[in-house]
Coordinates of C-alpha atoms and ligand atoms in Angstrom, one line a residue:
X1272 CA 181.2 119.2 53.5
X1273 CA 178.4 118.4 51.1
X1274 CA 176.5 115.8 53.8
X1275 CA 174.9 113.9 50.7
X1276 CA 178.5 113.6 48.6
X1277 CA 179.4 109.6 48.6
X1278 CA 183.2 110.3 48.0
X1279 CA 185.0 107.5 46.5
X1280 CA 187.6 108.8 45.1
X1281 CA 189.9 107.8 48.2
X1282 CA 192.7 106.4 46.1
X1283 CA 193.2 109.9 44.8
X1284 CA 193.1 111.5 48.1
X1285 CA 191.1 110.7 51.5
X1286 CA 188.3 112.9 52.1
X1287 CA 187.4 114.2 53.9
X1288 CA 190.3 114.1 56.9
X1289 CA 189.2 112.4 60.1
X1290 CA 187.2 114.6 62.5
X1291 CA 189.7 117.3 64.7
X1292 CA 192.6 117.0 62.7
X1293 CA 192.2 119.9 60.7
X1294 CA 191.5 121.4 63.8
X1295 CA 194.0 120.1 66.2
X1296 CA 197.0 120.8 63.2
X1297 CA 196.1 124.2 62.9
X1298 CA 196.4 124.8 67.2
X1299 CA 199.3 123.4 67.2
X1300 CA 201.0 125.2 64.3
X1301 CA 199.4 128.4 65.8
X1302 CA 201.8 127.2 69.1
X1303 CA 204.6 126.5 67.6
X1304 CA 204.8 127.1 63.7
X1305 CA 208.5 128.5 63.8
X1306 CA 211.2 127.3 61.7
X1307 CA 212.9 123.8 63.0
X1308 CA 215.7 123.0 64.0
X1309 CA 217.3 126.4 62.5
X1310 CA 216.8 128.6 65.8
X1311 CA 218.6 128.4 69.5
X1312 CA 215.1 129.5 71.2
X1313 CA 213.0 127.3 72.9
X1314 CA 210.3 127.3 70.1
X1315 CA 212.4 126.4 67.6
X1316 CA 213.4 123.6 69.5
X1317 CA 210.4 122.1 70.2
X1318 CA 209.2 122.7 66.5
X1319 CA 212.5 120.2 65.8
X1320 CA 211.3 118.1 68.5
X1321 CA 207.8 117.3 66.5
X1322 CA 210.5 116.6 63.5
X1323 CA 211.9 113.9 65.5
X1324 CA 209.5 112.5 67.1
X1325 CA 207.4 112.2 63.5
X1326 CA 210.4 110.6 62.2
X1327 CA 210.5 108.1 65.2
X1328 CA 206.8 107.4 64.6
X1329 CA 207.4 106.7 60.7
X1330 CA 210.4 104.8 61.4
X1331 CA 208.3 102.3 63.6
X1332 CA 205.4 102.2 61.7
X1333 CA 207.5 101.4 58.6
X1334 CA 209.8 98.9 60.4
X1335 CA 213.1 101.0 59.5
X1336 CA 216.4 100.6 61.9
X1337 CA 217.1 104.9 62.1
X1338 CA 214.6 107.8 62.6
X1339 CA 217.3 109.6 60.5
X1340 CA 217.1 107.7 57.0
X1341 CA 213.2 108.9 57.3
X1342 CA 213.2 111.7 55.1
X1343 CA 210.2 114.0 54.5
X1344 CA 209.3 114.7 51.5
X1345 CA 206.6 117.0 49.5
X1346 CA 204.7 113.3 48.3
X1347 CA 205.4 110.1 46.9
X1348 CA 206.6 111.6 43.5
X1349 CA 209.0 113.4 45.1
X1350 CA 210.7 110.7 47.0
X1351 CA 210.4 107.8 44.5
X1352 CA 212.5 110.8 41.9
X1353 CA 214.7 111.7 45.0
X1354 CA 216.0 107.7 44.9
X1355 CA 215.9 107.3 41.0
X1356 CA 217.6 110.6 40.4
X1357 CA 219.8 110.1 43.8
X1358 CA 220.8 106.7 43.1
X1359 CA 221.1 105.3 39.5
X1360 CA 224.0 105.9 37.1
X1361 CA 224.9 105.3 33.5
X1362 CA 224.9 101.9 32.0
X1363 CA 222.6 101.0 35.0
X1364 CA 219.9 98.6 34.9
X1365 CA 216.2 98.5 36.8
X1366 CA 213.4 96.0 36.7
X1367 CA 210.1 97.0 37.5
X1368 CA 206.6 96.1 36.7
X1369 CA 203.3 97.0 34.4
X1370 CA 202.0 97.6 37.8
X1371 CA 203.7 101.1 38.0
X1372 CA 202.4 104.9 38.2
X1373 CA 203.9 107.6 36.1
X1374 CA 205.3 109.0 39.1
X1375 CA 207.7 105.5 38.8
X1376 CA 207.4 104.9 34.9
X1377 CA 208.3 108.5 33.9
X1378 CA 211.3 109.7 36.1
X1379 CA 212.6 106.1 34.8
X1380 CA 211.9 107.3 30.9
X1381 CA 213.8 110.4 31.7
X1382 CA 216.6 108.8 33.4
X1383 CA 216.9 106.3 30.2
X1384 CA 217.4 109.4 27.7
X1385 CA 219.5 111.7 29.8
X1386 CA 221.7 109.2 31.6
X1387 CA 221.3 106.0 29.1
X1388 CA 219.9 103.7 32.3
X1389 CA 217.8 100.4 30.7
X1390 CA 214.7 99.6 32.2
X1391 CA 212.8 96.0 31.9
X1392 CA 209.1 95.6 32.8
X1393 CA 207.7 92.8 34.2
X1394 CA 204.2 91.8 33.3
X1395 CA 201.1 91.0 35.8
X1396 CA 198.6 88.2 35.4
X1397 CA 195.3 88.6 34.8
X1398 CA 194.4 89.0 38.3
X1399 CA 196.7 91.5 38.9
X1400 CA 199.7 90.0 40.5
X1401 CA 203.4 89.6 39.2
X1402 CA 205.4 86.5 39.5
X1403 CA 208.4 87.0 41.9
X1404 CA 210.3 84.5 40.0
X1405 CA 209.5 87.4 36.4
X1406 CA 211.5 89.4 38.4
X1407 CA 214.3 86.8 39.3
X1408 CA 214.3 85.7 35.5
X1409 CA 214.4 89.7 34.5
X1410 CA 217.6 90.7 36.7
X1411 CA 221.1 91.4 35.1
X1412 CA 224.4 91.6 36.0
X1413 CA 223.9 95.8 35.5
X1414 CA 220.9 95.8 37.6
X1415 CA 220.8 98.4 40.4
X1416 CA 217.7 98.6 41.3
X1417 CA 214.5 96.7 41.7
X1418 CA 211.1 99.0 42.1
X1419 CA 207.8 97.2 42.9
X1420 CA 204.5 99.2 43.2
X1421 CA 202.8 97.9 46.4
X1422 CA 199.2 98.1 45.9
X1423 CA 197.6 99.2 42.2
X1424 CA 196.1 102.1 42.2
X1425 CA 193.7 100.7 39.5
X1426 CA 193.5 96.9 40.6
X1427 CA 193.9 96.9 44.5
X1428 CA 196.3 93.9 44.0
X1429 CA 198.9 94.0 47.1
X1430 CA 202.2 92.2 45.4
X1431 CA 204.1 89.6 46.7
X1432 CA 206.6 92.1 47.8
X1433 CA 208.2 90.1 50.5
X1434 CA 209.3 87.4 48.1
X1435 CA 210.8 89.8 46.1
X1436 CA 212.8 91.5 48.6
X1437 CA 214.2 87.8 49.1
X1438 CA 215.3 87.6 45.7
X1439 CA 216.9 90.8 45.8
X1440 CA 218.2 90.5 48.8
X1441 CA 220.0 87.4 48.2
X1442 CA 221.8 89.3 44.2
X1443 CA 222.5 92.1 46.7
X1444 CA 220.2 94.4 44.6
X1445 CA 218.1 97.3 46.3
X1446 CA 214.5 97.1 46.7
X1447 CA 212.5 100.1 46.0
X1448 CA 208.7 99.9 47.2
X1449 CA 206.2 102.5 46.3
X1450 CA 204.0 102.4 49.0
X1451 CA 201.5 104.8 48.3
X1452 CA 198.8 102.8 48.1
X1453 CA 199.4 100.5 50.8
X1454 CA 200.4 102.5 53.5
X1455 CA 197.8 103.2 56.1
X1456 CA 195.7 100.1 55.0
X1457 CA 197.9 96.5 54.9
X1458 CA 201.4 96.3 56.7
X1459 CA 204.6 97.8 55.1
X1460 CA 207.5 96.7 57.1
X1461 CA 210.9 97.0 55.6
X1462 CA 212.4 94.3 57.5
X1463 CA 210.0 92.0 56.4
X1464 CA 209.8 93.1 53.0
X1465 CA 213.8 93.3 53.0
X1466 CA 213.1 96.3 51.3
X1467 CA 216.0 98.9 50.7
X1468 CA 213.7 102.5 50.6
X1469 CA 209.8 103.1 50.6
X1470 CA 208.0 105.9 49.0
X1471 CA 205.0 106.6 50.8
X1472 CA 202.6 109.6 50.3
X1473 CA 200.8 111.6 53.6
X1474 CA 197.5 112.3 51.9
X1475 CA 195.9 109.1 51.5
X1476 CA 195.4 106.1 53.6
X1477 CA 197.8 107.9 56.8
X1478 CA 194.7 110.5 56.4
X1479 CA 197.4 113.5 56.5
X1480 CA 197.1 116.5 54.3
X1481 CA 198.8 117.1 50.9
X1482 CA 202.1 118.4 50.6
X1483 CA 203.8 116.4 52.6
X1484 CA 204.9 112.7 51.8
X1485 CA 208.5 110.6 52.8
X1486 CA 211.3 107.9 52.1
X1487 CA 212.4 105.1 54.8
X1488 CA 215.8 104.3 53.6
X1489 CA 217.6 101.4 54.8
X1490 CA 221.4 102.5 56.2
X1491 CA 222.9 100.6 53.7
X1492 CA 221.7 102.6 51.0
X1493 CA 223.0 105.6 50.1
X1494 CA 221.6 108.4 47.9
X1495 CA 222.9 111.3 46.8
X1496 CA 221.3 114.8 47.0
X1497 CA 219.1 115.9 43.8
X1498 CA 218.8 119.2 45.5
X1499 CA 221.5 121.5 47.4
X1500 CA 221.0 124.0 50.0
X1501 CA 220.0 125.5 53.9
X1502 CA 219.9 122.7 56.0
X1503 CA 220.5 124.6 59.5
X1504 CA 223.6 122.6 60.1
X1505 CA 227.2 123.5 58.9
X1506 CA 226.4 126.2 57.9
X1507 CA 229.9 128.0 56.7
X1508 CA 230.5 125.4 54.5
X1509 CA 229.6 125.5 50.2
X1510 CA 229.0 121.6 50.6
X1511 CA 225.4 120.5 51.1
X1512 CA 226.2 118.0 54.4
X1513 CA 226.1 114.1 54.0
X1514 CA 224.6 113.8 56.8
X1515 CA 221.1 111.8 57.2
X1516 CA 218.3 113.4 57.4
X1517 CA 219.6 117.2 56.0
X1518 CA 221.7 115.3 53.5
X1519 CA 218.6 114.6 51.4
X1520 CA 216.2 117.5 53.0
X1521 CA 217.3 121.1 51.5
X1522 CA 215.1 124.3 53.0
X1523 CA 212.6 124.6 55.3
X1524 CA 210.5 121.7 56.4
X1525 CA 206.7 121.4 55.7
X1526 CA 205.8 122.0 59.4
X1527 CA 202.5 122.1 59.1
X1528 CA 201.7 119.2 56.7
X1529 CA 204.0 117.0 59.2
X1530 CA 201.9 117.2 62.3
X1531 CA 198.7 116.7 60.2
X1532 CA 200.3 113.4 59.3
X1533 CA 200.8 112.4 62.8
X1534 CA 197.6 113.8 63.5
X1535 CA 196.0 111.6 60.6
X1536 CA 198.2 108.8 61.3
X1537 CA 197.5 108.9 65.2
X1538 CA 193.3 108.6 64.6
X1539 CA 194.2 105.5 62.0
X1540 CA 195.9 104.1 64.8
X1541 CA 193.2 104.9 67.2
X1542 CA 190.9 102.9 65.2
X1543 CA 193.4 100.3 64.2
X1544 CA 194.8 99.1 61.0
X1545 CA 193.3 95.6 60.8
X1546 CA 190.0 96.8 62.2
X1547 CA 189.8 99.8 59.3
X1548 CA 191.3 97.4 56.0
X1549 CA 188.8 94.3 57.0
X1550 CA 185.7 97.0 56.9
X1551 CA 187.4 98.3 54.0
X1552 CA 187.5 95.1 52.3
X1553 CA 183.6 93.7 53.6
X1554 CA 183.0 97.0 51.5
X1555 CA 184.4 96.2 48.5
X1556 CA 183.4 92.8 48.5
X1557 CA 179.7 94.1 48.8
X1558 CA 180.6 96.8 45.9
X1559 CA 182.2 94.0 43.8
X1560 CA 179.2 91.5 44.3
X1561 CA 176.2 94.3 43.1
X1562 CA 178.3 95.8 40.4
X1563 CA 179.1 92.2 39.4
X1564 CA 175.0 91.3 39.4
X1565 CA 174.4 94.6 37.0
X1566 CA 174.3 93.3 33.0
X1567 CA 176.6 95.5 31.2
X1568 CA 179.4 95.8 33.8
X1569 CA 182.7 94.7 33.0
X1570 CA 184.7 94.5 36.5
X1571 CA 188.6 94.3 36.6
X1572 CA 191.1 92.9 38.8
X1573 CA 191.1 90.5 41.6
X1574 CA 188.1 87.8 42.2
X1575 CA 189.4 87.2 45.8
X1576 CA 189.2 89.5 48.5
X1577 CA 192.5 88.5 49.9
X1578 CA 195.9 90.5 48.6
X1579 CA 193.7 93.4 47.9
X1580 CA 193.3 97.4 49.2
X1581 CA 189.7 98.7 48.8
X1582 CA 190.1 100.0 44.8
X1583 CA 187.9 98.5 42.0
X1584 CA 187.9 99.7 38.7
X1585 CA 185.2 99.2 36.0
X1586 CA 183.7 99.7 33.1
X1587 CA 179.6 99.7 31.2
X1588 CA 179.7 98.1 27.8
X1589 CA 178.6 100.6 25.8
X1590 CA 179.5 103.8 28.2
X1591 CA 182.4 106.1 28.0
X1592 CA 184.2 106.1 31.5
X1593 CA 184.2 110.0 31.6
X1594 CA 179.8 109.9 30.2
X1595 CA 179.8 107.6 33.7
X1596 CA 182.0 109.5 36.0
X1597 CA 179.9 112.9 35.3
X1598 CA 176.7 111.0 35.5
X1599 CA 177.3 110.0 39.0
X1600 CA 178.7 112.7 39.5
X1601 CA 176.1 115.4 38.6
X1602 CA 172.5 113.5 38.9
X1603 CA 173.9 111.0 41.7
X1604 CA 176.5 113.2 43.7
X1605 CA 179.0 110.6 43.7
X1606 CA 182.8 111.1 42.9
X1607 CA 184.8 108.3 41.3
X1608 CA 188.0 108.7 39.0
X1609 CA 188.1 108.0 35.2
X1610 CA 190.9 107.7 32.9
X1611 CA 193.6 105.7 32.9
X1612 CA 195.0 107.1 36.4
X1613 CA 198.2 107.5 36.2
X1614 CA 198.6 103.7 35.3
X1615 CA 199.0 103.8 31.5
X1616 CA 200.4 100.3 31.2
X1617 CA 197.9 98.5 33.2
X1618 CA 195.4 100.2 30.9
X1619 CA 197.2 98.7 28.2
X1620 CA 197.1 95.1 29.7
X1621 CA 193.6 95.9 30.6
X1622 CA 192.7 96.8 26.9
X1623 CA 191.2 99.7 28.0
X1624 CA 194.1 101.8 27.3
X1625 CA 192.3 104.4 24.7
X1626 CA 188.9 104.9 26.9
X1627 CA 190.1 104.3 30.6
X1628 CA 188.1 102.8 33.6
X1629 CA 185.8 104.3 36.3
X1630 CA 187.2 103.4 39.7
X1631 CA 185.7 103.4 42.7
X1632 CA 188.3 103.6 46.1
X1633 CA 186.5 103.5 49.6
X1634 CA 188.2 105.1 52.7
X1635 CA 187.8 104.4 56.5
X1636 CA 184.6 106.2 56.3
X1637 CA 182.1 104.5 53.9
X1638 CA 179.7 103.1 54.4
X1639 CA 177.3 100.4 53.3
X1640 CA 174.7 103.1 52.1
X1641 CA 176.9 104.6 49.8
X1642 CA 178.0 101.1 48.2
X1643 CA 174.1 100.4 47.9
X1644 CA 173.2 104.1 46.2
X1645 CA 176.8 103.2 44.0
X1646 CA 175.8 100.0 42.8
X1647 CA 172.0 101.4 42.5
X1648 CA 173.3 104.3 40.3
X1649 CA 175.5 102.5 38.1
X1650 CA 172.9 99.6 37.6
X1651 CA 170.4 102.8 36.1
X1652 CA 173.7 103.9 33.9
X1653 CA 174.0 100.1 32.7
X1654 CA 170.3 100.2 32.0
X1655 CA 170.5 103.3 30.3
X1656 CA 173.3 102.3 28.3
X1657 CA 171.9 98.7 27.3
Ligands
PLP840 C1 200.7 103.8 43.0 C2 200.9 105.3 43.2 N1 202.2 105.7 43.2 C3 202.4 107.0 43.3 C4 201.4 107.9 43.4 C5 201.8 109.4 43.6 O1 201.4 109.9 44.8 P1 201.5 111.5 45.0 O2 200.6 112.1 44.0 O3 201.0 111.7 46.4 O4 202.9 111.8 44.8 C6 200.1 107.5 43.4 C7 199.0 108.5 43.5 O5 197.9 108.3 43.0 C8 199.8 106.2 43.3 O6 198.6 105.7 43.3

């Protein structure tokens, strides 16, 4: 790795991975990288065994009842379509928020014009937060589903999640939580959150690789298969088995990218949640306080630090995000994200939905040199720009 690169571009992916992961994935798959669960052979069975115990692990972590309803997926996208696609029906109705990522707002838009679903989208204030009691006031008879993005992606916010699992719980609608953001840096406990299913993805804050991602389900919630085929069970039969997991996991498993998750998981762990989100959030505070001292910087989102991840977005008056990105990037050697990240609606509520933001996203190792050359840099853009 480039030893003078100040990555913060964390919300896109971590980077890099925490020391001996890498390393310590690749031995193990070297030991035992056969197919699971699909052989009678010792190997086989123990590469089934690191299936089950990973699920175990997720299941506790996410506060689910059954290592079976944890279902491994190739990311988030994939497992917030698998419940859309898996679960809604004509005529059906789902509120959701301005909070949302494509990979939420646009299998919804699909679902609307191939299956004729309705969706209502409930705003956020200026903060960053929704109002449980929008979502109370936006729920219908038809309504099937309730899907709340956990943490923004562009403002940090954390939502009031656990109040709207209450208000679902008590109209007997499902909760949805896309957990990408969240998970690895603040709680996500189902039972609390009385949610019914969380997406979460394995490559950023549980420091796994890509590729591999999952959904908690609750057992009352059932969802159909979105995709048919080898399972290693029941074999002789044409029907794709209802049984959890295999029911909603066709072909052979991502192996690899599994025990890099544990692996990632097992080193946040190490360190501890709490301990790695409070640095995370001393950071931002310290990013949030220079950038907010620089004339010319325009700073969304929270003013607190509480009900926040470590993601602060931005913009210089006067300064195209993408001029700024490829300025820090090429004469300062620091990676952000421009654009409107995946989040066109909050862009829109931003009024920065034609030219986008620059945010910056700190992971577990930042530190407070690379906030001070951040805030340095963009205080010579600003001054440039003035
Ligand atoms: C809030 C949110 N949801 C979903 C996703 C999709 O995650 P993945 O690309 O790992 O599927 C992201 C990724 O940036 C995200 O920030």
């Amino acid at each position: 790795m480039d030893p003078e690169l100040i990555y913060l571009d964390n919300a896109a992916t971590t980077f890099p991975k925490p020391p001996g992961v890498l390393e310590a994935m690749m031995a193990r798959y070297r030991q035992i990288g056969v197919s699971p669960g699909r052989g009678s052979y010792d190997r086989a069975a123990e590469a089934e065994g690191v299936l089950h115990q990973a699920r175990e692990k997720l299941a506790r972590f996410f506060g689910a009842p059954d290592p079976d309803r944890v279902i491994f997926t190739a990311n988030a996208t994939d497992s917030l379509n698998l419940v859309l696609s898996g679960l809604l029906q004509p005529g059906d109705h789902v509120v959701t928020t301005r909070l949302e990522h494509n990979s939420v707002l646009r299998p919804l838009h699909h679902l609307q014009q191939r299956l004729g679903i309705s969706c209502s989208l409930v705003p956020f204030s200026g903060e960053g937060f929704i109002d449980p009691d929008d979502v109370a006031a936006a729920i219908r008879p038809e309504t099937r589903l309730v899907v709340v993005n956990h943490a923004s992606n562009v403002l940090g916010t954390v939502q009031p999640v656990g109040d709207v699992g209450g208000i679902c719980a008590a109209r007997r609608i499902a909760l949805l939580v896309d957990a990408s953001q969240s998970a690895g840096k603040v709680p996500v406990d189902m039972a609390a959150m009385k949610a019914y299913a969380v997406a979460f993805t394995g490559h950023k804050s549980l420091y796994g690789p890509t590729g591999i991602g999952g959904l908690v389900l609750h057992p009352e919630l059932e969802i159909a298969p979105t995709r048919f085929g080898g399972t290693g069970i029941e074999s002789s039969s044409r029907v794709h088995t209802p049984r959890y997991p295999h029911r909603l996991e066709a072909g052979t498993h991502n192996l690899m990218g599994i025990i890099g998750l544990i692996l990632g998981m097992d080193y946040l762990m190490g360190r501890g949640l709490a301990a790695v989100h409070g640095r995370e959030t001393v950071l931002t505070e310290r990013l949030r306080a220079g950038l907010s001292e620089i004339r010319g910087v325009e700073l969304y989102g929270p003013t607190a630090a509480s009900n926040r991840v470590a993601v602060l977005s931005v913009n210089i008056q006067g300064a195209a995000p993408e001029d700024v990105g490829a300025i820090l990037d090429g004469d300062f050697n620091i990676a952000v994200r421009v654009g409107l990240h995946c989040a066109p609606l909050v862009h829109e509520a931003l009024g920065t939905a034609r030219r986008g933001a620059v945010r910056f996203s700190l992971g577990c190792f930042n530190t407070e040199a690379d906030i001070d050359r951040a805030v340095a840099a963009m205080a010579l853009i600003a001054g440039q720009h003035s």
